[in-house]
Amino acid sequence: MNKVFKRLLTFFIGIPLVLLLVFFNFGNHLFLNIIISIFSLLAANEFYNMLSTKSELYPKVLILIETVSLPILSYLFIVLRISQNVTSWVFTFEVIILMAIECFFAKDFKNSITKIAMS
């Protein structure tokens, strides 16, 4: 497919679809949050594939779960009316999990910071 055709298709179908999801307020934008979670998962998968050729990373499943947990948590924050601090704590906990895996399973700590940052 031609690049221009792909861009036009995105413009004429993708943007109206996103606008429809924004204005369709069912369950506090449930469908929009599902789409955001799916695209976050796809983007994290693509990013993981790009970076895994350059260096060693953590298991793909762990990274994808941690990536998709933040959009889901932000939706639950709105629906369940939980504190905003929970999102910060979950993100901090995810980083601590990566650091703990590095501490317990790494053979050497030569590229630990790079590995954690890329993950």
PDB file of C-alpha atoms in Angstrom:
ATOM      1  CA  MET A   1       0.000   0.000   0.000  1.00  0.00           C
ATOM      2  CA  ASN A   2       1.156   3.502  -0.774  1.00  0.00           C
ATOM      3  CA  LYS A   3       2.303   5.612   2.223  1.00  0.00           C
ATOM      4  CA  VAL A   4       0.092   8.517   1.163  1.00  0.00           C
ATOM      5  CA  PHE A   5      -2.916   6.202   0.940  1.00  0.00           C
ATOM      6  CA  LYS A   6      -2.209   4.849   4.453  1.00  0.00           C
ATOM      7  CA  ARG A   7      -1.992   8.372   5.838  1.00  0.00           C
ATOM      8  CA  LEU A   8      -5.209   9.424   4.119  1.00  0.00           C
ATOM      9  CA  LEU A   9      -6.949   6.306   5.391  1.00  0.00           C
ATOM     10  CA  THR A  10      -5.780   7.125   8.899  1.00  0.00           C
ATOM     11  CA  PHE A  11      -6.974  10.700   8.537  1.00  0.00           C
ATOM     12  CA  PHE A  12     -10.417   9.934   7.097  1.00  0.00           C
ATOM     13  CA  ILE A  13     -11.227   6.839   9.177  1.00  0.00           C
ATOM     14  CA  GLY A  14      -8.983   6.892  12.253  1.00  0.00           C
ATOM     15  CA  ILE A  15      -9.483  10.464  13.399  1.00  0.00           C
ATOM     16  CA  PRO A  16     -13.320  10.447  13.082  1.00  0.00           C
ATOM     17  CA  LEU A  17     -13.367   7.119  14.912  1.00  0.00           C
ATOM     18  CA  VAL A  18     -11.322   8.548  17.785  1.00  0.00           C
ATOM     19  CA  LEU A  19     -13.549  11.639  17.921  1.00  0.00           C
ATOM     20  CA  LEU A  20     -16.626   9.406  17.984  1.00  0.00           C
ATOM     21  CA  LEU A  21     -15.151   7.460  20.896  1.00  0.00           C
ATOM     22  CA  VAL A  22     -14.371  10.693  22.743  1.00  0.00           C
ATOM     23  CA  PHE A  23     -17.905  12.015  22.371  1.00  0.00           C
ATOM     24  CA  PHE A  24     -19.568   8.640  23.040  1.00  0.00           C
ATOM     25  CA  ASN A  25     -19.680   8.687  26.831  1.00  0.00           C
ATOM     26  CA  PHE A  26     -20.647   5.139  27.739  1.00  0.00           C
ATOM     27  CA  GLY A  27     -19.306   3.982  31.080  1.00  0.00           C
ATOM     28  CA  ASN A  28     -16.977   6.957  31.478  1.00  0.00           C
ATOM     29  CA  HIS A  29     -15.432   6.435  28.028  1.00  0.00           C
ATOM     30  CA  LEU A  30     -14.974   2.696  28.452  1.00  0.00           C
ATOM     31  CA  PHE A  31     -14.470   2.041  24.722  1.00  0.00           C
ATOM     32  CA  LEU A  32     -11.905   4.823  24.436  1.00  0.00           C
ATOM     33  CA  ASN A  33      -9.951   3.381  27.349  1.00  0.00           C
ATOM     34  CA  ILE A  34     -10.065  -0.093  25.815  1.00  0.00           C
ATOM     35  CA  ILE A  35      -8.702   1.306  22.539  1.00  0.00           C
ATOM     36  CA  ILE A  36      -5.987   3.228  24.421  1.00  0.00           C
ATOM     37  CA  SER A  37      -5.022   0.058  26.313  1.00  0.00           C
ATOM     38  CA  ILE A  38      -4.846  -1.967  23.097  1.00  0.00           C
ATOM     39  CA  PHE A  39      -2.718   0.637  21.328  1.00  0.00           C
ATOM     40  CA  SER A  40      -0.470   0.933  24.397  1.00  0.00           C
ATOM     41  CA  LEU A  41       0.025  -2.810  24.279  1.00  0.00           C
ATOM     42  CA  LEU A  42       0.778  -2.771  20.543  1.00  0.00           C
ATOM     43  CA  ALA A  43       3.176   0.170  20.887  1.00  0.00           C
ATOM     44  CA  ALA A  44       4.999  -1.454  23.805  1.00  0.00           C
ATOM     45  CA  ASN A  45       5.311  -4.667  21.822  1.00  0.00           C
ATOM     46  CA  GLU A  46       6.771  -2.821  18.834  1.00  0.00           C
ATOM     47  CA  PHE A  47       9.129  -0.818  21.052  1.00  0.00           C
ATOM     48  CA  TYR A  48      10.229  -3.995  22.820  1.00  0.00           C
ATOM     49  CA  ASN A  49      10.974  -5.652  19.497  1.00  0.00           C
ATOM     50  CA  MET A  50      13.072  -2.668  18.384  1.00  0.00           C
ATOM     51  CA  LEU A  51      15.080  -2.480  21.597  1.00  0.00           C
ATOM     52  CA  SER A  52      15.548  -6.215  22.074  1.00  0.00           C
ATOM     53  CA  THR A  53      17.825  -6.330  19.039  1.00  0.00           C
ATOM     54  CA  LYS A  54      20.200  -3.838  20.682  1.00  0.00           C
ATOM     55  CA  SER A  55      20.351  -5.165  24.219  1.00  0.00           C
ATOM     56  CA  GLU A  56      18.967  -7.715  26.631  1.00  0.00           C
ATOM     57  CA  LEU A  57      15.628  -6.828  28.201  1.00  0.00           C
ATOM     58  CA  TYR A  58      13.275  -8.319  30.761  1.00  0.00           C
ATOM     59  CA  PRO A  59      10.688 -10.898  29.666  1.00  0.00           C
ATOM     60  CA  LYS A  60       8.254  -9.484  27.138  1.00  0.00           C
ATOM     61  CA  VAL A  61       5.152 -10.587  29.058  1.00  0.00           C
ATOM     62  CA  LEU A  62       6.235  -8.686  32.167  1.00  0.00           C
ATOM     63  CA  ILE A  63       6.867  -5.496  30.212  1.00  0.00           C
ATOM     64  CA  LEU A  64       3.551  -5.730  28.381  1.00  0.00           C
ATOM     65  CA  ILE A  65       1.618  -6.324  31.597  1.00  0.00           C
ATOM     66  CA  GLU A  66       3.292  -3.370  33.273  1.00  0.00           C
ATOM     67  CA  THR A  67       2.610  -1.195  30.233  1.00  0.00           C
ATOM     68  CA  VAL A  68      -1.085  -1.966  29.970  1.00  0.00           C
ATOM     69  CA  SER A  69      -1.657  -1.707  33.726  1.00  0.00           C
ATOM     70  CA  LEU A  70      -1.287   2.084  33.767  1.00  0.00           C
ATOM     71  CA  PRO A  71      -4.118   2.922  31.300  1.00  0.00           C
ATOM     72  CA  ILE A  72      -6.350   0.373  33.017  1.00  0.00           C
ATOM     73  CA  LEU A  73      -5.499   1.836  36.394  1.00  0.00           C
ATOM     74  CA  SER A  74      -6.245   5.366  35.210  1.00  0.00           C
ATOM     75  CA  TYR A  75      -9.685   4.216  34.055  1.00  0.00           C
ATOM     76  CA  LEU A  76     -10.329   2.511  37.389  1.00  0.00           C
ATOM     77  CA  PHE A  77      -9.186   5.686  39.102  1.00  0.00           C
ATOM     78  CA  ILE A  78     -12.090   7.531  37.467  1.00  0.00           C
ATOM     79  CA  VAL A  79     -14.735   4.810  37.829  1.00  0.00           C
ATOM     80  CA  LEU A  80     -13.969   3.753  41.394  1.00  0.00           C
ATOM     81  CA  ARG A  81     -12.920   7.233  42.510  1.00  0.00           C
ATOM     82  CA  ILE A  82      -9.697   6.058  44.086  1.00  0.00           C
ATOM     83  CA  SER A  83      -6.906   8.401  45.048  1.00  0.00           C
ATOM     84  CA  GLN A  84      -4.530   9.703  42.396  1.00  0.00           C
ATOM     85  CA  ASN A  85      -1.652   8.618  44.601  1.00  0.00           C
ATOM     86  CA  VAL A  86      -2.443   5.007  43.752  1.00  0.00           C
ATOM     87  CA  THR A  87      -1.266   5.545  40.165  1.00  0.00           C
ATOM     88  CA  SER A  88       2.047   6.924  41.395  1.00  0.00           C
ATOM     89  CA  TRP A  89       2.446   4.047  43.810  1.00  0.00           C
ATOM     90  CA  VAL A  90       1.704   1.445  41.131  1.00  0.00           C
ATOM     91  CA  PHE A  91       4.244   3.004  38.770  1.00  0.00           C
ATOM     92  CA  THR A  92       6.819   3.063  41.582  1.00  0.00           C
ATOM     93  CA  PHE A  93       6.002  -0.559  42.426  1.00  0.00           C
ATOM     94  CA  GLU A  94       6.510  -1.556  38.776  1.00  0.00           C
ATOM     95  CA  VAL A  95       9.973   0.020  38.757  1.00  0.00           C
ATOM     96  CA  ILE A  96      10.804  -1.700  42.050  1.00  0.00           C
ATOM     97  CA  ILE A  97       9.764  -5.041  40.525  1.00  0.00           C
ATOM     98  CA  LEU A  98      12.201  -4.481  37.652  1.00  0.00           C
ATOM     99  CA  MET A  99      14.963  -3.563  40.083  1.00  0.00           C
ATOM    100  CA  ALA A 100      14.251  -6.608  42.254  1.00  0.00           C
ATOM    101  CA  ILE A 101      14.388  -8.910  39.235  1.00  0.00           C
ATOM    102  CA  GLU A 102      17.706  -7.356  38.291  1.00  0.00           C
ATOM    103  CA  CYS A 103      19.095  -7.791  41.810  1.00  0.00           C
ATOM    104  CA  PHE A 104      18.086 -11.430  42.169  1.00  0.00           C
ATOM    105  CA  PHE A 105      18.594 -12.810  38.665  1.00  0.00           C
ATOM    106  CA  ALA A 106      21.384 -10.801  37.040  1.00  0.00           C
ATOM    107  CA  LYS A 107      24.741 -12.457  36.590  1.00  0.00           C
ATOM    108  CA  ASP A 108      26.529  -9.112  36.472  1.00  0.00           C
ATOM    109  CA  PHE A 109      25.334  -5.557  36.919  1.00  0.00           C
ATOM    110  CA  LYS A 110      27.265  -4.069  34.005  1.00  0.00           C
ATOM    111  CA  ASN A 111      24.226  -2.876  32.000  1.00  0.00           C
ATOM    112  CA  SER A 112      21.599  -2.835  34.753  1.00  0.00           C
ATOM    113  CA  ILE A 113      20.628   0.818  34.486  1.00  0.00           C
ATOM    114  CA  THR A 114      20.302   0.608  30.708  1.00  0.00           C
ATOM    115  CA  LYS A 115      18.245  -2.556  30.964  1.00  0.00           C
ATOM    116  CA  ILE A 116      15.855  -1.045  33.518  1.00  0.00           C
ATOM    117  CA  ALA A 117      15.530   2.217  31.588  1.00  0.00           C
ATOM    118  CA  MET A 118      14.844   0.461  28.286  1.00  0.00           C
ATOM    119  CA  SER A 119      12.290  -1.806  29.886  1.00  0.00           C
TER     120      SER A 119
END
